[in-house]
mmCIF file of C-alpha atoms and ligand atoms in Angstrom:
data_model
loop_
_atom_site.group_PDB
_atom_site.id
_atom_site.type_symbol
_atom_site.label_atom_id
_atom_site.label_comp_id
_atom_site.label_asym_id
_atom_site.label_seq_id
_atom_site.Cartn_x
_atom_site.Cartn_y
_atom_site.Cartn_z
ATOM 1 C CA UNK A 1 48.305 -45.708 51.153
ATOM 2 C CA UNK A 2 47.748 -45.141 47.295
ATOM 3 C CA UNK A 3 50.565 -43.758 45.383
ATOM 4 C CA UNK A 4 49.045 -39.900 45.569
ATOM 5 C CA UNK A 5 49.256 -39.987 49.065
ATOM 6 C CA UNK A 6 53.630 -40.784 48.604
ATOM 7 C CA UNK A 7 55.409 -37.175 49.009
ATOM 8 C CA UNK A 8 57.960 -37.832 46.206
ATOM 9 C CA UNK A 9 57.474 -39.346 43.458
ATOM 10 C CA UNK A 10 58.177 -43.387 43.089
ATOM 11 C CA UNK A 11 61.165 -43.409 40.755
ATOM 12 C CA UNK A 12 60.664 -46.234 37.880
ATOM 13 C CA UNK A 13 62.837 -48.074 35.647
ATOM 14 C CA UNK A 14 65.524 -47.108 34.786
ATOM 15 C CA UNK A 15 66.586 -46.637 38.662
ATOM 16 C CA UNK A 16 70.155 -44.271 38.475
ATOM 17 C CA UNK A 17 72.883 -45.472 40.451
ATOM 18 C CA UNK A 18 72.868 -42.165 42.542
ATOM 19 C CA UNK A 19 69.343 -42.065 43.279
ATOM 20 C CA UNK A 20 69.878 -46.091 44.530
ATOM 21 C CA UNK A 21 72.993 -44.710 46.539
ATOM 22 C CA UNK A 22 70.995 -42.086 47.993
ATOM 23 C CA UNK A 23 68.228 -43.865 49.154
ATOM 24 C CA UNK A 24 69.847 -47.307 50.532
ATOM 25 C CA UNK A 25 71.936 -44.577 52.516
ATOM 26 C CA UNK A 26 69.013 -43.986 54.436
ATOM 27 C CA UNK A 27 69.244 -47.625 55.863
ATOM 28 C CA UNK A 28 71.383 -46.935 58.729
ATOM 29 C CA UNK A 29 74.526 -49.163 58.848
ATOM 30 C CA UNK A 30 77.540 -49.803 61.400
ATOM 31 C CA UNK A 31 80.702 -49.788 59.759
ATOM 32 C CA UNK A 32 83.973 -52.540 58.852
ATOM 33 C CA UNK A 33 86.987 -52.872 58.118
ATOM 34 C CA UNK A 34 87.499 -56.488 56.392
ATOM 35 C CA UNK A 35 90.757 -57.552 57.067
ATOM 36 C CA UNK A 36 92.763 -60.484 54.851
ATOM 37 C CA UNK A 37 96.016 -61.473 53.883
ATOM 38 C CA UNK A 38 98.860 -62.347 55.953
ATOM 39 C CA UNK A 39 101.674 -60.341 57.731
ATOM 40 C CA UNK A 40 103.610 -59.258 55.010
ATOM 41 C CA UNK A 41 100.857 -58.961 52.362
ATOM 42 C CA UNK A 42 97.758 -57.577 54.728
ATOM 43 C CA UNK A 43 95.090 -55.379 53.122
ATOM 44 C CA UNK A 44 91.880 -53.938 54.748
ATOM 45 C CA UNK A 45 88.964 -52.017 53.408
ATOM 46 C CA UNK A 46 85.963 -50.045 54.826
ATOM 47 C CA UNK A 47 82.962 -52.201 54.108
ATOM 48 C CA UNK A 48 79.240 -51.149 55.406
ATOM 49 C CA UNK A 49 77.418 -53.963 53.555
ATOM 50 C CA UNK A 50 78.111 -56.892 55.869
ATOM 51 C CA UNK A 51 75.588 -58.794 57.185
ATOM 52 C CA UNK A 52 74.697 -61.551 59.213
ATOM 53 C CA UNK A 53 73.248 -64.808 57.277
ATOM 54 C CA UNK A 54 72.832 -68.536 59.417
ATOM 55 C CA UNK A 55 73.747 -69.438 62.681
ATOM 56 C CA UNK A 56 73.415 -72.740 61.626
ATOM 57 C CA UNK A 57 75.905 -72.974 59.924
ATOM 58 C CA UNK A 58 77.576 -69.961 61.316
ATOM 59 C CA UNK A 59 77.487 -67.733 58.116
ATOM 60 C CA UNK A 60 78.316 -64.036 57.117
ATOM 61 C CA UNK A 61 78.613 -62.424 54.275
ATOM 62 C CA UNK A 62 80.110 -58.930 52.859
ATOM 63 C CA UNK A 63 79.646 -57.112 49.349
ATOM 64 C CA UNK A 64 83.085 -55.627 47.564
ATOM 65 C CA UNK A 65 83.629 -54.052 44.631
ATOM 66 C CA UNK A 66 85.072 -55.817 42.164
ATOM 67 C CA UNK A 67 88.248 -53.009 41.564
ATOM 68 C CA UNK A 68 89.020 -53.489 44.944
ATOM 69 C CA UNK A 69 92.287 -54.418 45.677
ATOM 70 C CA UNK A 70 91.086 -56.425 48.636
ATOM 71 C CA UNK A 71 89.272 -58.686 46.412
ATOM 72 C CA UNK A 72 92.512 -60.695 45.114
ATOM 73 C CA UNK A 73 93.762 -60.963 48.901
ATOM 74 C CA UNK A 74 90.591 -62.633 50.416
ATOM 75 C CA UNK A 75 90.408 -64.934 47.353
ATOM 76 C CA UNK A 76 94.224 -66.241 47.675
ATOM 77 C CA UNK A 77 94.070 -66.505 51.180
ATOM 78 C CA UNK A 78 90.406 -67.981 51.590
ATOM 79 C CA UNK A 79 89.329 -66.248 54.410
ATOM 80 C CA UNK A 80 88.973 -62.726 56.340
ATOM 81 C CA UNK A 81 88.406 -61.077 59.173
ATOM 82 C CA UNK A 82 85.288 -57.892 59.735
ATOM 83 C CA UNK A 83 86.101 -55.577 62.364
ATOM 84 C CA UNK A 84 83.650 -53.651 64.110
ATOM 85 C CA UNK A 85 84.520 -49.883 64.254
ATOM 86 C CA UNK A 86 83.937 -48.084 67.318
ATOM 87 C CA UNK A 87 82.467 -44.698 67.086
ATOM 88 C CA UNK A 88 86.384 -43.540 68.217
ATOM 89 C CA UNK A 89 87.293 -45.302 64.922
ATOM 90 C CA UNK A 90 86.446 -42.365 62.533
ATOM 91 C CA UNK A 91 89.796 -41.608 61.354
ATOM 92 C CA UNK A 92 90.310 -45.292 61.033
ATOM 93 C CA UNK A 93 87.509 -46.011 58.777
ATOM 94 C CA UNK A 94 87.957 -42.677 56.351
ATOM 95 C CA UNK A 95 91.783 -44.534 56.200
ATOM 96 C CA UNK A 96 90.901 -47.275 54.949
ATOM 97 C CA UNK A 97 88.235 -46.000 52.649
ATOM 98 C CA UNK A 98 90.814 -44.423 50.321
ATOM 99 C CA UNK A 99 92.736 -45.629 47.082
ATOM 100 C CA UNK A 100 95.653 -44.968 49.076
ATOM 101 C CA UNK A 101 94.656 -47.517 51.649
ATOM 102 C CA UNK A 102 96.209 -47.353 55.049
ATOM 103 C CA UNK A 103 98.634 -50.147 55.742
ATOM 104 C CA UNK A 104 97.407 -52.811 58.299
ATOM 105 C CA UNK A 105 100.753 -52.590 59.802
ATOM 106 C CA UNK A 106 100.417 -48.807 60.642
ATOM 107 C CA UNK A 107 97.662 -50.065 63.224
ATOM 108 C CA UNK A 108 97.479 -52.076 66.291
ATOM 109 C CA UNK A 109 96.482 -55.708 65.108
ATOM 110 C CA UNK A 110 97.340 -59.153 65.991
ATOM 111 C CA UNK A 111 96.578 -62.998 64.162
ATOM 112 C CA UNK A 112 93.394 -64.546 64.440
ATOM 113 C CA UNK A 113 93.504 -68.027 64.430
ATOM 114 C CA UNK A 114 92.540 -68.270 60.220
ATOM 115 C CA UNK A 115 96.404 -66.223 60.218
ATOM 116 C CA UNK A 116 94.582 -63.051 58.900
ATOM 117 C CA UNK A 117 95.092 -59.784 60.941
ATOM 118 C CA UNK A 118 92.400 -58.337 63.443
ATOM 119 C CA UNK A 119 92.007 -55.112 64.325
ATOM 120 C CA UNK A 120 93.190 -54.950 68.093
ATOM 121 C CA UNK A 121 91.042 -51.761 69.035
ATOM 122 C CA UNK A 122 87.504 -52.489 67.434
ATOM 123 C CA UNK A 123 84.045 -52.910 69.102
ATOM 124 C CA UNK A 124 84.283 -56.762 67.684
ATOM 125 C CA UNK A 125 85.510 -58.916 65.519
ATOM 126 C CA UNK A 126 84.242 -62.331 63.118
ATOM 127 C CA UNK A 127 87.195 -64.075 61.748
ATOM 128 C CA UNK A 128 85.904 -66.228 59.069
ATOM 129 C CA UNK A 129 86.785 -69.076 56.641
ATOM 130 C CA UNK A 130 86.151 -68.623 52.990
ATOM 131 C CA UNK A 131 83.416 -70.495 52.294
ATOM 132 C CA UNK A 132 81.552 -69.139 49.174
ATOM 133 C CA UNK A 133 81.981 -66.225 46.676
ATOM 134 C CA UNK A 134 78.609 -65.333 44.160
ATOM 135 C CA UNK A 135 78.365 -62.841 41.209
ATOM 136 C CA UNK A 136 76.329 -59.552 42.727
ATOM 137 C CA UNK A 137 76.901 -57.048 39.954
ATOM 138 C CA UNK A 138 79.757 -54.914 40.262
ATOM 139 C CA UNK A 139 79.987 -56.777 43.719
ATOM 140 C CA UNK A 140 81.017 -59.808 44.354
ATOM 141 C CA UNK A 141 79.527 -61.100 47.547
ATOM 142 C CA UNK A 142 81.998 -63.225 50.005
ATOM 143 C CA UNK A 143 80.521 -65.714 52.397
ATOM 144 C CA UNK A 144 82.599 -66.651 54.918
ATOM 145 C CA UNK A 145 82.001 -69.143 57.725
ATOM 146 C CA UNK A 146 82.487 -67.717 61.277
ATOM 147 C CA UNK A 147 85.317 -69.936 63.040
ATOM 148 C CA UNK A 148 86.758 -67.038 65.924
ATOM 149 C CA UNK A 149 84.700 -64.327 67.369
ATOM 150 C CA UNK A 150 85.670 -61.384 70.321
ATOM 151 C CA UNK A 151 84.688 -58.165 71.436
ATOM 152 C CA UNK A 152 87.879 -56.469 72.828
ATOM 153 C CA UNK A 153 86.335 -53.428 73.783
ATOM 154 C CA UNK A 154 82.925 -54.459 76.005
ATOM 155 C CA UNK A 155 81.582 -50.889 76.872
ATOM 156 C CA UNK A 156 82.521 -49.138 73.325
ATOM 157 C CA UNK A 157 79.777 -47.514 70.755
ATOM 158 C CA UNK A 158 79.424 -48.186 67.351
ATOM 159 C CA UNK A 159 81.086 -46.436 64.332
ATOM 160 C CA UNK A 160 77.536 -45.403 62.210
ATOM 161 C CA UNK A 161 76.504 -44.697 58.643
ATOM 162 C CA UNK A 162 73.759 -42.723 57.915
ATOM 163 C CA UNK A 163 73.253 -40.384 54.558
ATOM 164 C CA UNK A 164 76.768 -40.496 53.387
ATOM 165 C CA UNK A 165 77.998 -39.757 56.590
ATOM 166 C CA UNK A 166 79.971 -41.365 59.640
ATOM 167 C CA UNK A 167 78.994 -40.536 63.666
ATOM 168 C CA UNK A 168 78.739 -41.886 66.824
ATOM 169 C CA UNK A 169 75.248 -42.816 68.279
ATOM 170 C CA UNK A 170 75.761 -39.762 70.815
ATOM 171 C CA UNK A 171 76.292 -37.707 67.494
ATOM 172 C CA UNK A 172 74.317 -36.977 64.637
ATOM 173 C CA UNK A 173 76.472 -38.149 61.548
ATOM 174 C CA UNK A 174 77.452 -34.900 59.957
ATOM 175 C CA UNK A 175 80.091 -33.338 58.051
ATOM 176 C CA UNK A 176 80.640 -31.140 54.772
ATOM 177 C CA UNK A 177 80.501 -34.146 51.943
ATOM 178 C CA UNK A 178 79.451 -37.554 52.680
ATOM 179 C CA UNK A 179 82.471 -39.588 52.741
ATOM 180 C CA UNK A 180 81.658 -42.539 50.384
ATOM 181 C CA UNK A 181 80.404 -41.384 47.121
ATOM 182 C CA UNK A 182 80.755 -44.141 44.814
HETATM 183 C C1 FMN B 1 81.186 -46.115 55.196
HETATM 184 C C2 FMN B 1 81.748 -46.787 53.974
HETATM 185 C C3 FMN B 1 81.222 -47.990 53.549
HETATM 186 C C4 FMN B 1 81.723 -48.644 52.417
HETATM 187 N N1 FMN B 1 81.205 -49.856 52.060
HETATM 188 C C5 FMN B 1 81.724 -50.533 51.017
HETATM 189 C C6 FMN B 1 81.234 -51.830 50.686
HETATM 190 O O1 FMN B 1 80.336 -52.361 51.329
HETATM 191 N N2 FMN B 1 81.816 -52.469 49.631
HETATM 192 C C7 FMN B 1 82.823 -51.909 48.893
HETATM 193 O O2 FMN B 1 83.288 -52.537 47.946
HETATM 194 N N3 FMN B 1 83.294 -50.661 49.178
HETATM 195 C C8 FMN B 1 82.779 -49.969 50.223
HETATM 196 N N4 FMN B 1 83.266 -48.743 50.558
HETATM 197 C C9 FMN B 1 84.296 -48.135 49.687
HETATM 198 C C10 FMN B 1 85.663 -48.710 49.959
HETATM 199 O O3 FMN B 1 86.055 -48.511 51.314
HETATM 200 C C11 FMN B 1 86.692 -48.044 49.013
HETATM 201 O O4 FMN B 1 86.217 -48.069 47.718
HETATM 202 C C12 FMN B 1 87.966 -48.803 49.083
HETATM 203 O O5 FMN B 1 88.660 -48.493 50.266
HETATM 204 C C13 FMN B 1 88.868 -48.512 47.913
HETATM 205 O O6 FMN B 1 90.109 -49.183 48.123
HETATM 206 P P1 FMN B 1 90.367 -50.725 47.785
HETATM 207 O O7 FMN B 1 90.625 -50.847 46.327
HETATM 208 O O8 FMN B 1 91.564 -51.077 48.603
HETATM 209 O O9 FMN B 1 89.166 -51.517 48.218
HETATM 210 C C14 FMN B 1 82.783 -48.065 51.672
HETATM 211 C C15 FMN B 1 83.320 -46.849 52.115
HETATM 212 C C16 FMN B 1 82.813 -46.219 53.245
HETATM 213 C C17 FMN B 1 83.432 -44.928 53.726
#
């Protein structure tokens, strides 16, 4: 194909941050919550940038902003947890995608063997050791060794994120504004 046959223009240096947003939001995602701290201090955050890395070593890895307030929690306590959300788990993932953060202990969770909480009712869960942390930007980008895995709920569907927007696979993702804008 040569670039006059493209149907919108090929955007050039400098790329803008919402045009970047807008098209990476077209690469449909499943959506976390990442999980750290202990019982008393326990924080989670909605997190669509996790991927898979090594089986060999068992490896993940996830992308947070560095203004999170997560980010202090996994460092201290060197490790994490990334729950799978179920496509039930709306409500779940637009609470823990605020500044006002819901509080792990407001949902059903129990200790994974690394001591950091898991979310009892998602699809799946990795609960993973600290293992690396790298400079990505505005990002920094946690690796984490995989040392307890479970899927709790067998038969569930995923929690999706397509456009700015959160569905079910039996549902197109919809609603009025996308719910992550920055
Ligand atoms: C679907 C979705 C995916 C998100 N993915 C990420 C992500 O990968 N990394 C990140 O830092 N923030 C991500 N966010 C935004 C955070 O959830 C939000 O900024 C955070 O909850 C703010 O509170 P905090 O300071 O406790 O992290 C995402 C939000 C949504 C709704």
């Amino acid at each position: 194909m040569t670039p006059t046959d493209t149907q919108a223009p090929a955007q050039v240096n400098p790329v803008a941050g919402r045009t970047l947003r807008d098209v990476c939001g077209l690469f449909v995602t499943g959506v976390t919550v990442i999980t750290s701290g202990t019982e008393e201090a326990a924080a989670g955050t909605t997190v669509n940038s996790f991927t898979s890395v090594s089986l060999d070593p068992p490896l993940v890895l996830f992308c947070l902003h560095n203004d999170s307030r997560l980010r202090a929690v996994v460092e201290s306590t060197g490790a994490y947890a990334v729950n799978f959300l179920s496509g039930r788990q709306e409500k779940l993932a637009r609470a823990f995608a605020g500044k006002s953060t819901a509080a792990i202990t407001d949902v059903a969770h129990h200790a994974s063997v690394t001591g950091v909480p898991v979310l009892s009712e998602a699809l799946a869960f990795l609960s993973c050791r600290l293992v690396n942390a790298f400079d990505g930007g505005d990002h920094t980008i946690f690796v984490g060794e995989v040392v307890e895995l479970g899927v709790p709920r067998q038969s569930q569907e995923p929690l999706i994120f397509f456009r700015g927007f959160l569905g079910s696979l039996e549902e197109e993702p919809h609603g009025v504004d996308p719910v992550f804008d920055g």
